[in-house]
Amino acid sequence: QVQLVQSGAEVKKPGASVKVSCKASGYTLADYYIHWVRQAPGQGLEWMGWINPNSGGTKSAPKFRDRVTMTRDRSINTAYMEITRLSPDDTAVYYCARGAAVEVTREMWSDPWGQGTLVTVST
Amino acid sequence: EIVLTQSPATLSLSPGERATLSCGASQSVPSNYLAWYQQKPGLAPRLLIYDTSNRATGIPARFSGSGSGTDFTLTISRLEPEDFAVYYCQQYGSSPRTFGQGTKVEIK
């Protein structure tokens, strides 16, 4: 079945970077967009951006544009999201989620989602 | 960006009752590209409804979505014990994609 499996929890110090992985199974990563969404403790969901795993093209929400890099390794069916210059405000669960097929020209919803990766930023 | 406002913040109901959740948009959602997700504690969100009114695979018929433009509704016809959770709307018609702040459906 289609599944996204994310890397484990991370603890980082302010100013550091973190890279979260998202491994696709049950389908070919390159065939569908991957979206990244985060959720701070007790808060709602915040969309961060997407990557087209086929072309490598990306689009980020404005607030993340200068700190977030989304990449992929097609050979191991895995997408990555790296955030630099971490602050305590970046403490959150980070989710990847599958979007539209890359050949589809319309926007689509996100389904399924990975299990989430908790990133804690603390001194 | 399109701001989504969900109401109420909390809905206290009993099993068997009908739940009506609202999602208002600050501007018209292009093509009514709106989804609803359910989230339970410690778990990832689960897609319930896409394109305003289409149930995702495996979602029971008691869940229904409606609306257009700036006003959208998720209805749960008769609440089952497993339906008590937080529900989020999301628009994907305009970038950046945005979510509502969530409605918690709790047991009364």
PDB file of C-alpha atoms in Angstrom, chain B residues 1-98:
ATOM      1  CA  GLU B   1      -3.022  34.592   1.112  1.00  0.00           C
ATOM      2  CA  ILE B   2      -6.433  33.098   1.826  1.00  0.00           C
ATOM      3  CA  VAL B   3      -7.222  33.033   5.536  1.00  0.00           C
ATOM      4  CA  LEU B   4      -9.518  30.215   6.678  1.00  0.00           C
ATOM      5  CA  THR B   5     -11.547  30.675   9.857  1.00  0.00           C
ATOM      6  CA  GLN B   6     -13.171  27.639  11.422  1.00  0.00           C
ATOM      7  CA  SER B   7     -16.101  27.743  13.820  1.00  0.00           C
ATOM      8  CA  PRO B   8     -16.799  26.849  16.456  1.00  0.00           C
ATOM      9  CA  ALA B   9     -13.410  26.265  18.061  1.00  0.00           C
ATOM     10  CA  THR B  10     -14.918  23.484  20.157  1.00  0.00           C
ATOM     11  CA  LEU B  11     -18.086  21.480  19.635  1.00  0.00           C
ATOM     12  CA  SER B  12     -19.401  19.470  22.599  1.00  0.00           C
ATOM     13  CA  LEU B  13     -21.786  16.752  21.465  1.00  0.00           C
ATOM     14  CA  SER B  14     -22.954  13.272  22.396  1.00  0.00           C
ATOM     15  CA  PRO B  15     -22.568  10.120  20.289  1.00  0.00           C
ATOM     16  CA  GLY B  16     -25.436   9.877  17.828  1.00  0.00           C
ATOM     17  CA  GLU B  17     -25.796  13.631  17.480  1.00  0.00           C
ATOM     18  CA  ARG B  18     -25.214  15.626  14.302  1.00  0.00           C
ATOM     19  CA  ALA B  19     -22.077  17.781  14.017  1.00  0.00           C
ATOM     20  CA  THR B  20     -21.863  20.808  11.752  1.00  0.00           C
ATOM     21  CA  LEU B  21     -18.443  22.408  11.318  1.00  0.00           C
ATOM     22  CA  SER B  22     -17.889  25.634   9.379  1.00  0.00           C
ATOM     23  CA  CYS B  23     -14.923  26.965   7.433  1.00  0.00           C
ATOM     24  CA  GLY B  24     -15.007  30.531   6.145  1.00  0.00           C
ATOM     25  CA  ALA B  25     -12.506  31.914   3.661  1.00  0.00           C
ATOM     26  CA  SER B  26     -11.255  35.518   3.461  1.00  0.00           C
ATOM     27  CA  GLN B  27     -11.686  35.349  -0.326  1.00  0.00           C
ATOM     28  CA  SER B  28     -13.240  32.932  -2.755  1.00  0.00           C
ATOM     29  CA  VAL B  29     -11.433  29.584  -2.907  1.00  0.00           C
ATOM     30  CA  PRO B  30     -10.490  28.950  -6.548  1.00  0.00           C
ATOM     31  CA  SER B  31     -12.409  26.045  -8.052  1.00  0.00           C
ATOM     32  CA  ASN B  32     -13.716  25.261  -4.546  1.00  0.00           C
ATOM     33  CA  TYR B  33     -10.486  23.376  -3.931  1.00  0.00           C
ATOM     34  CA  LEU B  34     -11.131  22.697  -0.264  1.00  0.00           C
ATOM     35  CA  ALA B  35     -10.374  19.617   1.819  1.00  0.00           C
ATOM     36  CA  TRP B  36     -11.194  18.431   5.328  1.00  0.00           C
ATOM     37  CA  TYR B  37      -8.843  16.409   7.510  1.00  0.00           C
ATOM     38  CA  GLN B  38      -9.368  14.597  10.811  1.00  0.00           C
ATOM     39  CA  GLN B  39      -6.596  14.439  13.371  1.00  0.00           C
ATOM     40  CA  LYS B  40      -6.465  12.359  16.525  1.00  0.00           C
ATOM     41  CA  PRO B  41      -3.888  12.908  19.296  1.00  0.00           C
ATOM     42  CA  GLY B  42      -0.418  11.767  18.339  1.00  0.00           C
ATOM     43  CA  LEU B  43      -1.409  10.854  14.804  1.00  0.00           C
ATOM     44  CA  ALA B  44      -1.028  12.424  11.398  1.00  0.00           C
ATOM     45  CA  PRO B  45      -4.011  14.104   9.763  1.00  0.00           C
ATOM     46  CA  ARG B  46      -6.284  11.866   7.693  1.00  0.00           C
ATOM     47  CA  LEU B  47      -8.034  13.054   4.540  1.00  0.00           C
ATOM     48  CA  LEU B  48     -11.828  12.968   4.814  1.00  0.00           C
ATOM     49  CA  ILE B  49     -13.172  15.193   2.019  1.00  0.00           C
ATOM     50  CA  TYR B  50     -11.582  16.711  -1.098  1.00  0.00           C
ATOM     51  CA  ASP B  51     -12.860  19.173  -3.699  1.00  0.00           C
ATOM     52  CA  THR B  52     -15.435  20.413  -1.143  1.00  0.00           C
ATOM     53  CA  SER B  53     -17.756  17.426  -1.284  1.00  0.00           C
ATOM     54  CA  ASN B  54     -15.990  14.218  -2.350  1.00  0.00           C
ATOM     55  CA  ARG B  55     -15.360  11.579   0.296  1.00  0.00           C
ATOM     56  CA  ALA B  56     -11.889  10.063   0.317  1.00  0.00           C
ATOM     57  CA  THR B  57     -11.464   6.316  -0.063  1.00  0.00           C
ATOM     58  CA  GLY B  58     -12.769   4.414   2.935  1.00  0.00           C
ATOM     59  CA  ILE B  59     -14.476   7.376   4.594  1.00  0.00           C
ATOM     60  CA  PRO B  60     -17.944   6.510   5.943  1.00  0.00           C
ATOM     61  CA  ALA B  61     -21.029   8.050   4.375  1.00  0.00           C
ATOM     62  CA  ARG B  62     -21.884   9.870   7.626  1.00  0.00           C
ATOM     63  CA  PHE B  63     -19.225  12.417   6.634  1.00  0.00           C
ATOM     64  CA  SER B  64     -20.295  14.947   4.033  1.00  0.00           C
ATOM     65  CA  GLY B  65     -18.955  18.245   2.751  1.00  0.00           C
ATOM     66  CA  SER B  66     -20.684  21.157   1.078  1.00  0.00           C
ATOM     67  CA  GLY B  67     -20.289  24.802   0.212  1.00  0.00           C
ATOM     68  CA  SER B  68     -18.736  27.065  -2.373  1.00  0.00           C
ATOM     69  CA  GLY B  69     -16.885  30.353  -2.695  1.00  0.00           C
ATOM     70  CA  THR B  70     -16.117  31.467   0.840  1.00  0.00           C
ATOM     71  CA  ASP B  71     -18.387  29.256   2.964  1.00  0.00           C
ATOM     72  CA  PHE B  72     -17.850  25.558   3.500  1.00  0.00           C
ATOM     73  CA  THR B  73     -19.324  22.978   5.852  1.00  0.00           C
ATOM     74  CA  LEU B  74     -18.381  19.536   7.102  1.00  0.00           C
ATOM     75  CA  THR B  75     -21.299  17.547   8.479  1.00  0.00           C
ATOM     76  CA  ILE B  76     -21.124  14.349  10.488  1.00  0.00           C
ATOM     77  CA  SER B  77     -24.647  12.984  10.433  1.00  0.00           C
ATOM     78  CA  ARG B  78     -24.454  10.798  13.535  1.00  0.00           C
ATOM     79  CA  LEU B  79     -21.352  10.932  15.680  1.00  0.00           C
ATOM     80  CA  GLU B  80     -19.624   7.648  16.421  1.00  0.00           C
ATOM     81  CA  PRO B  81     -17.181   7.326  19.353  1.00  0.00           C
ATOM     82  CA  GLU B  82     -14.215   7.291  16.952  1.00  0.00           C
ATOM     83  CA  ASP B  83     -15.257  10.656  15.431  1.00  0.00           C
ATOM     84  CA  PHE B  84     -14.220  12.715  18.450  1.00  0.00           C
ATOM     85  CA  ALA B  85     -11.115  14.475  17.169  1.00  0.00           C
ATOM     86  CA  VAL B  86      -9.874  17.755  15.701  1.00  0.00           C
ATOM     87  CA  TYR B  87     -10.957  18.699  12.188  1.00  0.00           C
ATOM     88  CA  TYR B  88      -9.086  21.027   9.841  1.00  0.00           C
ATOM     89  CA  CYS B  89     -10.104  22.579   6.552  1.00  0.00           C
ATOM     90  CA  GLN B  90      -7.458  23.381   3.933  1.00  0.00           C
ATOM     91  CA  GLN B  91      -7.647  25.304   0.683  1.00  0.00           C
ATOM     92  CA  TYR B  92      -5.344  24.233  -2.138  1.00  0.00           C
ATOM     93  CA  GLY B  93      -6.662  26.485  -4.880  1.00  0.00           C
ATOM     94  CA  SER B  94      -4.290  29.337  -4.171  1.00  0.00           C
ATOM     95  CA  SER B  95      -0.663  29.490  -3.075  1.00  0.00           C
ATOM     96  CA  PRO B  96       0.326  29.443  -0.306  1.00  0.00           C
ATOM     97  CA  ARG B  97      -1.965  26.642   0.743  1.00  0.00           C
ATOM     98  CA  THR B  98      -3.580  27.442   4.057  1.00  0.00           C
TER      99      THR B  98
END
